mmCIF file of C-alpha atoms and ligand atoms in Angstrom:
data_model
loop_
_atom_site.group_PDB
_atom_site.id
_atom_site.type_symbol
_atom_site.label_atom_id
_atom_site.label_comp_id
_atom_site.label_asym_id
_atom_site.label_seq_id
_atom_site.Cartn_x
_atom_site.Cartn_y
_atom_site.Cartn_z
ATOM 1 C CA MET A 20 0.067 -0.090 0.065
ATOM 2 C CA ILE A 21 1.254 3.319 -0.782
ATOM 3 C CA ILE A 22 0.961 5.936 1.704
ATOM 4 C CA LEU A 23 -0.013 9.623 0.321
ATOM 5 C CA LYS A 24 2.044 11.636 2.670
ATOM 6 C CA GLY A 25 1.185 15.441 2.442
ATOM 7 C CA ALA A 26 4.686 16.887 3.422
ATOM 8 C CA PRO A 27 6.262 16.248 -0.386
ATOM 9 C CA VAL A 28 3.342 17.675 -1.985
ATOM 10 C CA SER A 29 3.486 20.689 0.230
ATOM 11 C CA GLN A 30 6.974 21.175 -0.001
ATOM 12 C CA LYS A 31 6.696 21.555 -3.944
ATOM 13 C CA ILE A 32 3.816 23.907 -3.643
ATOM 14 C CA GLN A 33 6.145 25.989 -0.961
ATOM 15 C CA ALA A 34 9.167 25.836 -3.203
ATOM 16 C CA ASP A 35 6.766 27.134 -6.170
ATOM 17 C CA ILE A 36 5.504 30.041 -3.740
ATOM 18 C CA LEU A 37 9.004 31.148 -3.026
ATOM 19 C CA GLN A 38 10.579 30.918 -6.224
ATOM 20 C CA GLU A 39 7.501 33.413 -7.242
ATOM 21 C CA LEU A 40 8.037 35.890 -4.479
ATOM 22 C CA ALA A 41 11.394 35.952 -5.194
ATOM 23 C CA GLY A 42 10.717 38.031 -8.255
ATOM 24 C CA TRP A 43 8.258 40.273 -5.952
ATOM 25 C CA ASN A 44 11.016 40.540 -3.960
ATOM 26 C CA LEU A 45 13.249 42.240 -6.946
ATOM 27 C CA ARG A 46 10.579 44.309 -8.017
ATOM 28 C CA LYS A 47 9.587 45.666 -4.476
ATOM 29 C CA ILE A 48 6.319 44.093 -4.445
ATOM 30 C CA LYS A 49 4.353 43.717 -1.159
ATOM 31 C CA PHE A 50 4.223 40.211 0.196
ATOM 32 C CA PRO A 51 0.935 38.588 0.577
ATOM 33 C CA HIS A 52 -1.046 39.255 4.068
ATOM 34 C CA LEU A 53 -3.341 37.005 5.536
ATOM 35 C CA SER A 54 -5.717 37.528 8.654
ATOM 36 C CA VAL A 55 -7.341 34.745 10.462
ATOM 37 C CA ILE A 56 -10.222 35.526 12.787
ATOM 38 C CA LEU A 57 -10.229 32.686 15.736
ATOM 39 C CA VAL A 58 -13.550 32.984 17.889
ATOM 40 C CA GLY A 59 -12.995 31.535 21.249
ATOM 41 C CA GLU A 60 -10.356 29.270 22.843
ATOM 42 C CA ASP A 61 -11.227 25.601 21.003
ATOM 43 C CA PRO A 62 -7.555 23.962 21.363
ATOM 44 C CA ALA A 63 -8.058 22.109 18.069
ATOM 45 C CA SER A 64 -9.027 25.380 16.315
ATOM 46 C CA SER A 65 -5.750 27.274 17.961
ATOM 47 C CA ILE A 66 -3.372 24.869 16.901
ATOM 48 C CA TYR A 67 -4.595 25.171 13.275
ATOM 49 C CA VAL A 68 -4.338 28.941 13.260
ATOM 50 C CA THR A 69 -0.960 28.960 14.770
ATOM 51 C CA ARG A 70 0.094 26.296 12.055
ATOM 52 C CA LYS A 71 -1.290 28.616 9.212
ATOM 53 C CA GLU A 72 0.456 31.662 11.092
ATOM 54 C CA ASP A 73 3.667 29.574 11.171
ATOM 55 C CA MET A 74 3.478 28.729 7.442
ATOM 56 C CA CYS A 75 2.956 32.431 6.871
ATOM 57 C CA LYS A 76 6.409 33.358 8.469
ATOM 58 C CA LYS A 77 8.410 30.310 6.746
ATOM 59 C CA LEU A 78 6.972 31.695 3.795
ATOM 60 C CA GLY A 79 7.473 35.534 4.234
ATOM 61 C CA PHE A 80 3.974 36.546 4.315
ATOM 62 C CA SER A 81 2.579 38.910 7.350
ATOM 63 C CA SER A 82 -0.297 37.337 8.967
ATOM 64 C CA GLU A 83 -2.214 38.443 12.006
ATOM 65 C CA ILE A 84 -4.665 36.267 14.161
ATOM 66 C CA ILE A 85 -7.238 38.089 15.478
ATOM 67 C CA ARG A 86 -8.326 36.427 18.558
ATOM 68 C CA VAL A 87 -11.803 37.270 19.870
ATOM 69 C CA SER A 88 -13.859 35.500 22.682
ATOM 70 C CA THR A 89 -16.769 33.324 22.144
ATOM 71 C CA GLY A 90 -19.067 36.180 23.548
ATOM 72 C CA ILE A 91 -18.489 38.328 20.417
ATOM 73 C CA SER A 92 -22.076 38.984 18.767
ATOM 74 C CA GLN A 93 -22.308 38.394 15.702
ATOM 75 C CA ARG A 94 -22.496 41.969 14.124
ATOM 76 C CA GLU A 95 -19.326 42.904 16.505
ATOM 77 C CA LEU A 96 -17.827 39.636 14.399
ATOM 78 C CA GLN A 97 -18.714 41.137 10.814
ATOM 79 C CA ASN A 98 -17.629 44.799 11.701
ATOM 80 C CA ILE A 99 -14.397 43.449 12.074
ATOM 81 C CA ILE A 100 -14.281 41.642 8.764
ATOM 82 C CA ILE A 101 -16.119 44.683 7.333
ATOM 83 C CA ASP A 102 -12.850 46.913 8.389
ATOM 84 C CA LEU A 103 -10.467 43.837 7.095
ATOM 85 C CA ASN A 104 -12.330 44.007 3.668
ATOM 86 C CA LYS A 105 -11.421 47.896 3.637
ATOM 87 C CA ASN A 106 -7.794 47.820 4.542
ATOM 88 C CA SER A 107 -5.855 47.820 1.574
ATOM 89 C CA SER A 108 -3.169 45.695 3.436
ATOM 90 C CA VAL A 109 -5.119 42.656 3.741
ATOM 91 C CA ASP A 110 -5.269 39.904 0.877
ATOM 92 C CA GLY A 111 -7.105 37.164 2.553
ATOM 93 C CA ILE A 112 -9.449 36.849 5.212
ATOM 94 C CA LEU A 113 -9.948 33.632 6.782
ATOM 95 C CA VAL A 114 -12.618 32.555 9.551
ATOM 96 C CA GLN A 115 -11.647 29.812 11.420
ATOM 97 C CA LEU A 116 -14.654 27.191 11.577
ATOM 98 C CA PRO A 117 -16.587 26.370 13.400
ATOM 99 C CA LEU A 118 -18.210 29.347 14.980
ATOM 100 C CA PRO A 119 -20.366 29.377 18.073
ATOM 101 C CA VAL A 120 -23.934 28.235 17.614
ATOM 102 C CA SER A 121 -25.302 31.468 18.453
ATOM 103 C CA ILE A 122 -23.657 32.906 15.209
ATOM 104 C CA SER A 123 -24.845 32.162 11.319
ATOM 105 C CA ALA A 124 -21.424 30.696 10.156
ATOM 106 C CA ARG A 125 -22.923 31.669 6.585
ATOM 107 C CA GLU A 126 -23.943 35.236 7.373
ATOM 108 C CA VAL A 127 -20.698 36.039 8.687
ATOM 109 C CA LEU A 128 -18.733 34.358 5.957
ATOM 110 C CA GLU A 129 -21.045 36.005 3.527
ATOM 111 C CA THR A 130 -19.323 39.394 4.759
ATOM 112 C CA ILE A 131 -15.965 38.508 3.259
ATOM 113 C CA ASP A 132 -15.181 40.417 0.268
ATOM 114 C CA PRO A 133 -14.880 37.481 -2.519
ATOM 115 C CA LEU A 134 -11.784 39.300 -3.263
ATOM 116 C CA LYS A 135 -10.385 38.270 -0.168
ATOM 117 C CA ASP A 136 -12.062 35.027 0.403
ATOM 118 C CA VAL A 137 -9.118 32.682 0.714
ATOM 119 C CA ASP A 138 -10.780 29.400 1.016
ATOM 120 C CA CYS A 139 -13.766 29.805 -1.264
ATOM 121 C CA LEU A 140 -16.615 29.797 0.956
ATOM 122 C CA THR A 141 -18.754 33.152 -0.010
ATOM 123 C CA GLU A 142 -21.843 32.314 -1.953
ATOM 124 C CA LYS A 143 -20.412 34.314 -5.380
ATOM 125 C CA ASN A 144 -17.185 31.887 -5.107
ATOM 126 C CA LEU A 145 -18.917 28.803 -4.234
ATOM 127 C CA GLY A 146 -21.038 29.645 -7.592
ATOM 128 C CA LYS A 147 -17.817 30.311 -9.538
ATOM 129 C CA ILE A 148 -16.931 26.538 -8.897
ATOM 130 C CA LEU A 149 -20.291 25.455 -10.708
ATOM 131 C CA THR A 150 -19.101 27.560 -13.800
ATOM 132 C CA GLY A 151 -15.220 26.250 -13.466
ATOM 133 C CA HIS A 152 -13.868 29.588 -12.980
ATOM 134 C CA PRO A 153 -13.459 30.101 -9.459
ATOM 135 C CA LEU A 154 -11.018 32.844 -8.106
ATOM 136 C CA VAL A 155 -9.124 30.348 -5.866
ATOM 137 C CA GLN A 156 -10.385 26.762 -5.314
ATOM 138 C CA PRO A 157 -11.236 25.861 -1.727
ATOM 139 C CA CYS A 158 -8.397 24.873 0.581
ATOM 140 C CA THR A 159 -9.323 21.188 1.362
ATOM 141 C CA PRO A 160 -10.832 20.116 -1.901
ATOM 142 C CA SER A 161 -8.273 21.570 -4.011
ATOM 143 C CA GLY A 162 -5.790 20.144 -1.773
ATOM 144 C CA VAL A 163 -7.202 16.286 -2.385
ATOM 145 C CA MET A 164 -7.060 17.035 -6.169
ATOM 146 C CA GLU A 165 -3.166 18.410 -5.904
ATOM 147 C CA MET A 166 -2.507 15.172 -4.088
ATOM 148 C CA LEU A 167 -4.065 12.811 -6.376
ATOM 149 C CA LYS A 168 -2.153 14.655 -9.358
ATOM 150 C CA HIS A 169 1.095 14.615 -7.516
ATOM 151 C CA TYR A 170 0.875 10.932 -7.109
ATOM 152 C CA ASN A 171 0.015 10.497 -10.627
ATOM 153 C CA ILE A 172 -3.849 8.891 -9.550
ATOM 154 C CA SER A 173 -6.178 10.228 -12.680
ATOM 155 C CA VAL A 174 -9.671 10.549 -11.942
ATOM 156 C CA GLN A 175 -10.300 10.562 -15.190
ATOM 157 C CA GLY A 176 -13.079 8.021 -15.947
ATOM 158 C CA LYS A 177 -13.055 6.513 -12.760
ATOM 159 C CA ASN A 178 -15.912 5.719 -9.990
ATOM 160 C CA VAL A 179 -15.135 8.024 -7.617
ATOM 161 C CA ALA A 180 -17.219 8.373 -4.159
ATOM 162 C CA ILE A 181 -17.563 11.287 -1.794
ATOM 163 C CA ILE A 182 -18.780 10.604 1.570
ATOM 164 C CA GLY A 183 -19.919 13.542 3.177
ATOM 165 C CA ARG A 184 -21.570 16.702 1.579
ATOM 166 C CA SER A 185 -20.129 19.462 3.665
ATOM 167 C CA LEU A 186 -19.834 22.881 1.850
ATOM 168 C CA ILE A 187 -16.343 22.972 2.626
ATOM 169 C CA VAL A 188 -15.114 19.653 1.968
ATOM 170 C CA GLY A 189 -17.609 17.173 -0.239
ATOM 171 C CA VAL A 190 -19.659 19.493 -2.333
ATOM 172 C CA PRO A 191 -16.914 21.757 -3.910
ATOM 173 C CA LEU A 192 -14.871 18.355 -4.104
ATOM 174 C CA ILE A 193 -17.918 17.032 -6.450
ATOM 175 C CA HIS A 194 -17.466 19.957 -8.778
ATOM 176 C CA LEU A 195 -13.541 19.521 -8.924
ATOM 177 C CA LEU A 196 -13.725 15.830 -9.341
ATOM 178 C CA LEU A 197 -16.267 16.333 -12.317
ATOM 179 C CA LYS A 198 -14.101 19.088 -13.845
ATOM 180 C CA GLU A 199 -11.269 16.305 -14.084
ATOM 181 C CA ASN A 200 -13.801 13.620 -15.848
ATOM 182 C CA ALA A 201 -14.412 11.525 -12.982
ATOM 183 C CA SER A 202 -17.407 9.847 -12.232
ATOM 184 C CA VAL A 203 -18.798 11.204 -9.099
ATOM 185 C CA SER A 204 -21.382 9.757 -6.362
ATOM 186 C CA VAL A 205 -22.042 11.453 -3.182
ATOM 187 C CA PHE A 206 -22.956 9.610 0.409
ATOM 188 C CA HIS A 207 -24.175 11.336 3.466
ATOM 189 C CA SER A 208 -25.836 10.459 6.635
ATOM 190 C CA LYS A 209 -29.264 9.821 5.278
ATOM 191 C CA SER A 210 -27.896 7.540 2.546
ATOM 192 C CA GLU A 211 -28.852 3.921 2.728
ATOM 193 C CA LYS A 212 -26.694 0.911 2.750
ATOM 194 C CA ILE A 213 -23.377 3.029 1.962
ATOM 195 C CA GLU A 214 -21.600 -0.487 2.990
ATOM 196 C CA SER A 215 -22.904 -2.482 0.626
ATOM 197 C CA GLN A 216 -21.920 -0.058 -2.350
ATOM 198 C CA LEU A 217 -18.215 1.104 -1.123
ATOM 199 C CA LYS A 218 -16.796 -1.741 -3.213
ATOM 200 C CA ASN A 219 -17.919 -0.086 -6.518
ATOM 201 C CA PHE A 220 -15.484 2.541 -6.355
ATOM 202 C CA ASP A 221 -11.889 3.213 -7.531
ATOM 203 C CA ILE A 222 -11.340 6.319 -5.458
ATOM 204 C CA VAL A 223 -12.803 6.999 -1.971
ATOM 205 C CA CYS A 224 -13.101 10.701 -0.351
ATOM 206 C CA VAL A 225 -14.318 10.374 3.048
ATOM 207 C CA ALA A 226 -15.234 13.426 5.004
ATOM 208 C CA VAL A 227 -17.513 12.378 7.982
ATOM 209 C CA GLY A 228 -16.111 13.798 10.978
ATOM 210 C CA LYS A 229 -16.441 10.110 12.618
ATOM 211 C CA SER A 230 -13.433 8.464 14.198
ATOM 212 C CA HIS A 231 -12.758 5.633 12.363
ATOM 213 C CA ALA A 232 -16.237 5.115 10.552
ATOM 214 C CA PHE A 233 -14.773 2.937 7.900
ATOM 215 C CA LYS A 234 -11.797 0.687 7.283
ATOM 216 C CA TYR A 235 -9.924 -0.250 4.374
ATOM 217 C CA SER A 236 -11.248 -3.757 3.807
ATOM 218 C CA GLN A 237 -14.962 -2.394 3.216
ATOM 219 C CA PHE A 238 -13.346 -0.768 -0.200
ATOM 220 C CA LYS A 239 -12.790 -2.506 -3.488
ATOM 221 C CA HIS A 240 -9.345 -3.962 -3.611
ATOM 222 C CA ASP A 241 -6.812 -1.506 -5.115
ATOM 223 C CA ALA A 242 -8.961 1.331 -4.290
ATOM 224 C CA VAL A 243 -7.411 5.166 -3.408
ATOM 225 C CA VAL A 244 -8.614 6.177 -0.285
ATOM 226 C CA ILE A 245 -8.674 9.286 0.893
ATOM 227 C CA ASP A 246 -9.176 10.101 4.430
ATOM 228 C CA VAL A 247 -9.979 13.868 4.878
ATOM 229 C CA GLY A 248 -11.189 13.481 8.412
ATOM 230 C CA ILE A 249 -9.426 14.866 11.313
ATOM 231 C CA ASN A 250 -10.839 13.719 14.776
ATOM 232 C CA ARG A 251 -9.276 14.507 18.466
ATOM 233 C CA SER A 252 -9.305 11.610 21.033
ATOM 234 C CA SER A 253 -7.308 10.343 23.801
ATOM 235 C CA LYS A 254 -5.592 8.408 21.144
ATOM 236 C CA GLY A 255 -4.586 11.859 19.389
ATOM 237 C CA LEU A 256 -5.454 12.692 16.027
ATOM 238 C CA THR A 257 -7.425 10.107 14.283
ATOM 239 C CA GLY A 258 -8.497 9.990 10.240
ATOM 240 C CA ASP A 259 -12.099 8.528 9.449
ATOM 241 C CA VAL A 260 -11.049 5.484 8.181
ATOM 242 C CA LEU A 261 -9.381 3.213 10.678
ATOM 243 C CA ASN A 262 -5.718 2.979 9.623
ATOM 244 C CA ASP A 263 -5.763 -0.720 9.428
ATOM 245 C CA MET A 264 -2.100 -1.438 8.410
ATOM 246 C CA THR A 265 -2.719 -5.240 9.290
ATOM 247 C CA GLU A 266 -5.951 -6.560 7.116
ATOM 248 C CA GLY A 267 -5.978 -3.390 4.755
ATOM 249 C CA LYS A 268 -2.319 -3.145 3.967
ATOM 250 C CA ASN A 269 -2.543 -5.419 1.163
ATOM 251 C CA HIS A 270 -6.165 -4.894 0.167
ATOM 252 C CA ILE A 271 -6.085 -1.114 -0.898
ATOM 253 C CA LYS A 272 -3.740 0.638 -3.230
ATOM 254 C CA ALA A 273 -2.929 3.992 -1.515
ATOM 255 C CA ALA A 274 -4.206 5.687 1.302
ATOM 256 C CA THR A 275 -3.362 9.306 2.852
ATOM 257 C CA PRO A 276 -2.459 9.001 6.566
ATOM 258 C CA VAL A 277 -4.124 11.114 9.559
ATOM 259 C CA PRO A 278 -2.007 13.356 10.585
ATOM 260 C CA GLY A 279 0.151 13.708 7.596
ATOM 261 C CA GLY A 280 -2.257 13.749 4.934
ATOM 262 C CA VAL A 281 -4.823 15.733 3.835
ATOM 263 C CA GLY A 282 -4.283 18.322 6.657
ATOM 264 C CA VAL A 283 -1.100 19.148 5.669
ATOM 265 C CA MET A 284 -2.386 20.148 2.249
ATOM 266 C CA THR A 285 -5.054 22.395 3.197
ATOM 267 C CA ILE A 286 -2.754 24.923 4.698
ATOM 268 C CA ALA A 287 -0.489 24.458 1.586
ATOM 269 C CA MET A 288 -3.249 25.411 -0.449
ATOM 270 C CA LEU A 289 -4.123 28.488 1.801
ATOM 271 C CA MET A 290 -0.994 29.797 1.340
ATOM 272 C CA LYS A 291 -1.291 29.215 -2.801
ATOM 273 C CA ASN A 292 -4.537 30.965 -2.360
ATOM 274 C CA THR A 293 -3.371 33.863 -0.002
ATOM 275 C CA LEU A 294 -0.460 34.492 -2.838
ATOM 276 C CA ALA A 295 -3.282 34.107 -6.025
ATOM 277 C CA LEU A 296 -5.748 36.867 -4.357
ATOM 278 C CA ALA A 297 -2.431 38.940 -3.751
ATOM 279 C CA LYS A 298 -1.563 38.580 -6.808
ATOM 280 C CA LEU A 299 -4.773 39.664 -8.562
ATOM 281 C CA ARG A 300 -4.771 42.847 -6.058
ATOM 282 C CA ARG A 301 -1.298 43.969 -7.123
ATOM 283 C CA ASN A 302 -1.955 43.272 -10.898
ATOM 284 C CA ALA A 303 -5.541 45.543 -10.489
ATOM 285 C CA TYR A 304 -3.447 48.222 -8.926
ATOM 286 C CA GLU A 305 -0.765 48.047 -11.640
ATOM 287 C CA ASN A 306 -3.833 48.133 -14.175
ATOM 288 C CA LEU A 307 -5.007 51.473 -12.463
ATOM 289 C CA GLU A 308 -1.865 52.676 -12.372
ATOM 290 C CA SER A 309 -0.629 52.162 -16.007
HETATM 291 P P1 NAP B 427 -19.684 18.555 8.580
HETATM 292 O O1 NAP B 427 -19.983 19.436 7.885
HETATM 293 O O2 NAP B 427 -20.093 17.744 9.789
HETATM 294 O O3 NAP B 427 -19.936 17.135 7.294
HETATM 295 C C1 NAP B 427 -20.216 15.681 7.738
HETATM 296 C C2 NAP B 427 -20.670 15.269 6.658
HETATM 297 O O4 NAP B 427 -20.930 13.713 6.677
HETATM 298 C C3 NAP B 427 -22.028 15.706 6.678
HETATM 299 O O5 NAP B 427 -22.435 15.939 5.068
HETATM 300 C C4 NAP B 427 -22.731 14.528 6.717
HETATM 301 O O6 NAP B 427 -24.266 13.860 6.368
HETATM 302 C C5 NAP B 427 -22.062 12.949 6.335
HETATM 303 N N1 NAP B 427 -21.789 12.192 7.605
HETATM 304 C C6 NAP B 427 -21.959 12.071 8.860
HETATM 305 N N2 NAP B 427 -22.006 10.931 9.338
HETATM 306 C C7 NAP B 427 -22.105 10.056 7.868
HETATM 307 C C8 NAP B 427 -21.953 8.542 7.939
HETATM 308 N N3 NAP B 427 -22.029 7.830 9.323
HETATM 309 N N4 NAP B 427 -21.750 8.175 6.730
HETATM 310 C C9 NAP B 427 -22.408 8.675 5.826
HETATM 311 N N5 NAP B 427 -21.989 10.483 6.089
HETATM 312 C C10 NAP B 427 -22.294 10.724 7.046
HETATM 313 O O7 NAP B 427 -18.076 18.042 8.130
HETATM 314 P P2 NAP B 427 -16.820 18.499 7.480
HETATM 315 O O8 NAP B 427 -16.429 19.906 8.121
HETATM 316 O O9 NAP B 427 -17.273 18.353 5.854
HETATM 317 O O10 NAP B 427 -15.782 17.794 8.160
HETATM 318 C C11 NAP B 427 -15.400 16.586 7.909
HETATM 319 C C12 NAP B 427 -14.175 16.156 8.418
HETATM 320 O O11 NAP B 427 -13.032 16.639 7.864
HETATM 321 C C13 NAP B 427 -13.921 16.367 9.843
HETATM 322 O O12 NAP B 427 -13.203 15.361 10.332
HETATM 323 C C14 NAP B 427 -13.189 17.577 9.713
HETATM 324 O O13 NAP B 427 -12.372 17.677 11.007
HETATM 325 C C15 NAP B 427 -12.416 16.984 8.767
HETATM 326 N N6 NAP B 427 -11.965 18.043 8.162
HETATM 327 C C16 NAP B 427 -10.515 18.273 7.448
HETATM 328 C C17 NAP B 427 -9.984 19.238 6.841
HETATM 329 C C18 NAP B 427 -8.420 19.017 6.576
HETATM 330 O O14 NAP B 427 -7.720 19.842 6.556
HETATM 331 N N7 NAP B 427 -7.891 17.721 6.597
HETATM 332 C C19 NAP B 427 -10.666 20.168 6.631
HETATM 333 C C20 NAP B 427 -12.044 20.455 6.900
HETATM 334 C C21 NAP B 427 -12.424 19.454 7.736
HETATM 335 P P3 NAP B 427 -25.269 14.670 6.177
HETATM 336 O O15 NAP B 427 -24.938 16.186 5.182
HETATM 337 O O16 NAP B 427 -26.503 14.134 5.818
HETATM 338 O O17 NAP B 427 -25.464 15.818 8.108
#
């Protein structure tokens, strides 16, 4: 079984970014800036935003984490975003999810200027995925696609299953896979008899948010398994698929590890998107000046 690690793919993306920024440096163009808003003190979310900030530092981006308490009102949170929208130094805005239940995540995300929406979560940008022309692609689904490409796993004509239909992972992934000519099936919590259908798929992407909800032996022989899940338990981080190295090892062709798989890619794609949006904004200014 091939282990599809995220690190080599992330390193390649980082190298490409650094190469591009070397050119920016020569032309004295201001490096990208990412603003991340963290509501509350959820330990997992705190770790994620710190990793994002560390990666920004590594690449020379400027960044800030705006930490606010869970007591913040939706209006106050939206006002922070409105200020960031107006701030010409800010290229990308990311609201770390989940938000407290008292706040409408949809309304908050909708406040982000689509031109600064680094995770492609506004309705305008999600809609652009359907037409095939998004400004940037959502970080996790595009990280999955980048990983498949890196490991020469073609999806064209393949039967691909996505288990999970969230707007962050499953739904955009449907369209990114369709664009690459995969035949896509989607399963969710209301799907009946999922287990009996799993052996029909060449590639399975699992994003249900339930530790070890599936195991390798349930999939087709020689399947590729992309485990998007990140679950925290007393055993540490676990995926949605049991990392079964005994029974599963000889059964499937390849799988992403957790940790060290898709999660690594999400951060790399966030950097790629921040650079892309910064580039759009810099080019827009240059066009205005000329
Ligand atoms: P979510 O919003 O809770 O969505 C979960 C989806 O899974 C829903 O569509 C749900 O169906 C479906 N589902 C739940 N249990 C199921 C089951 N037993 N069988 C089939 N479908 C089931 O979660 P999410 O935000 O997409 O995240 C999913 C997982 O990915 C989590 O572990 C999360 O931490 C992880 N994640 C990782 C990254 C990364 O960087 N690697 C990024 C984002 C998320 P319904 O729609 O019917 O409720």
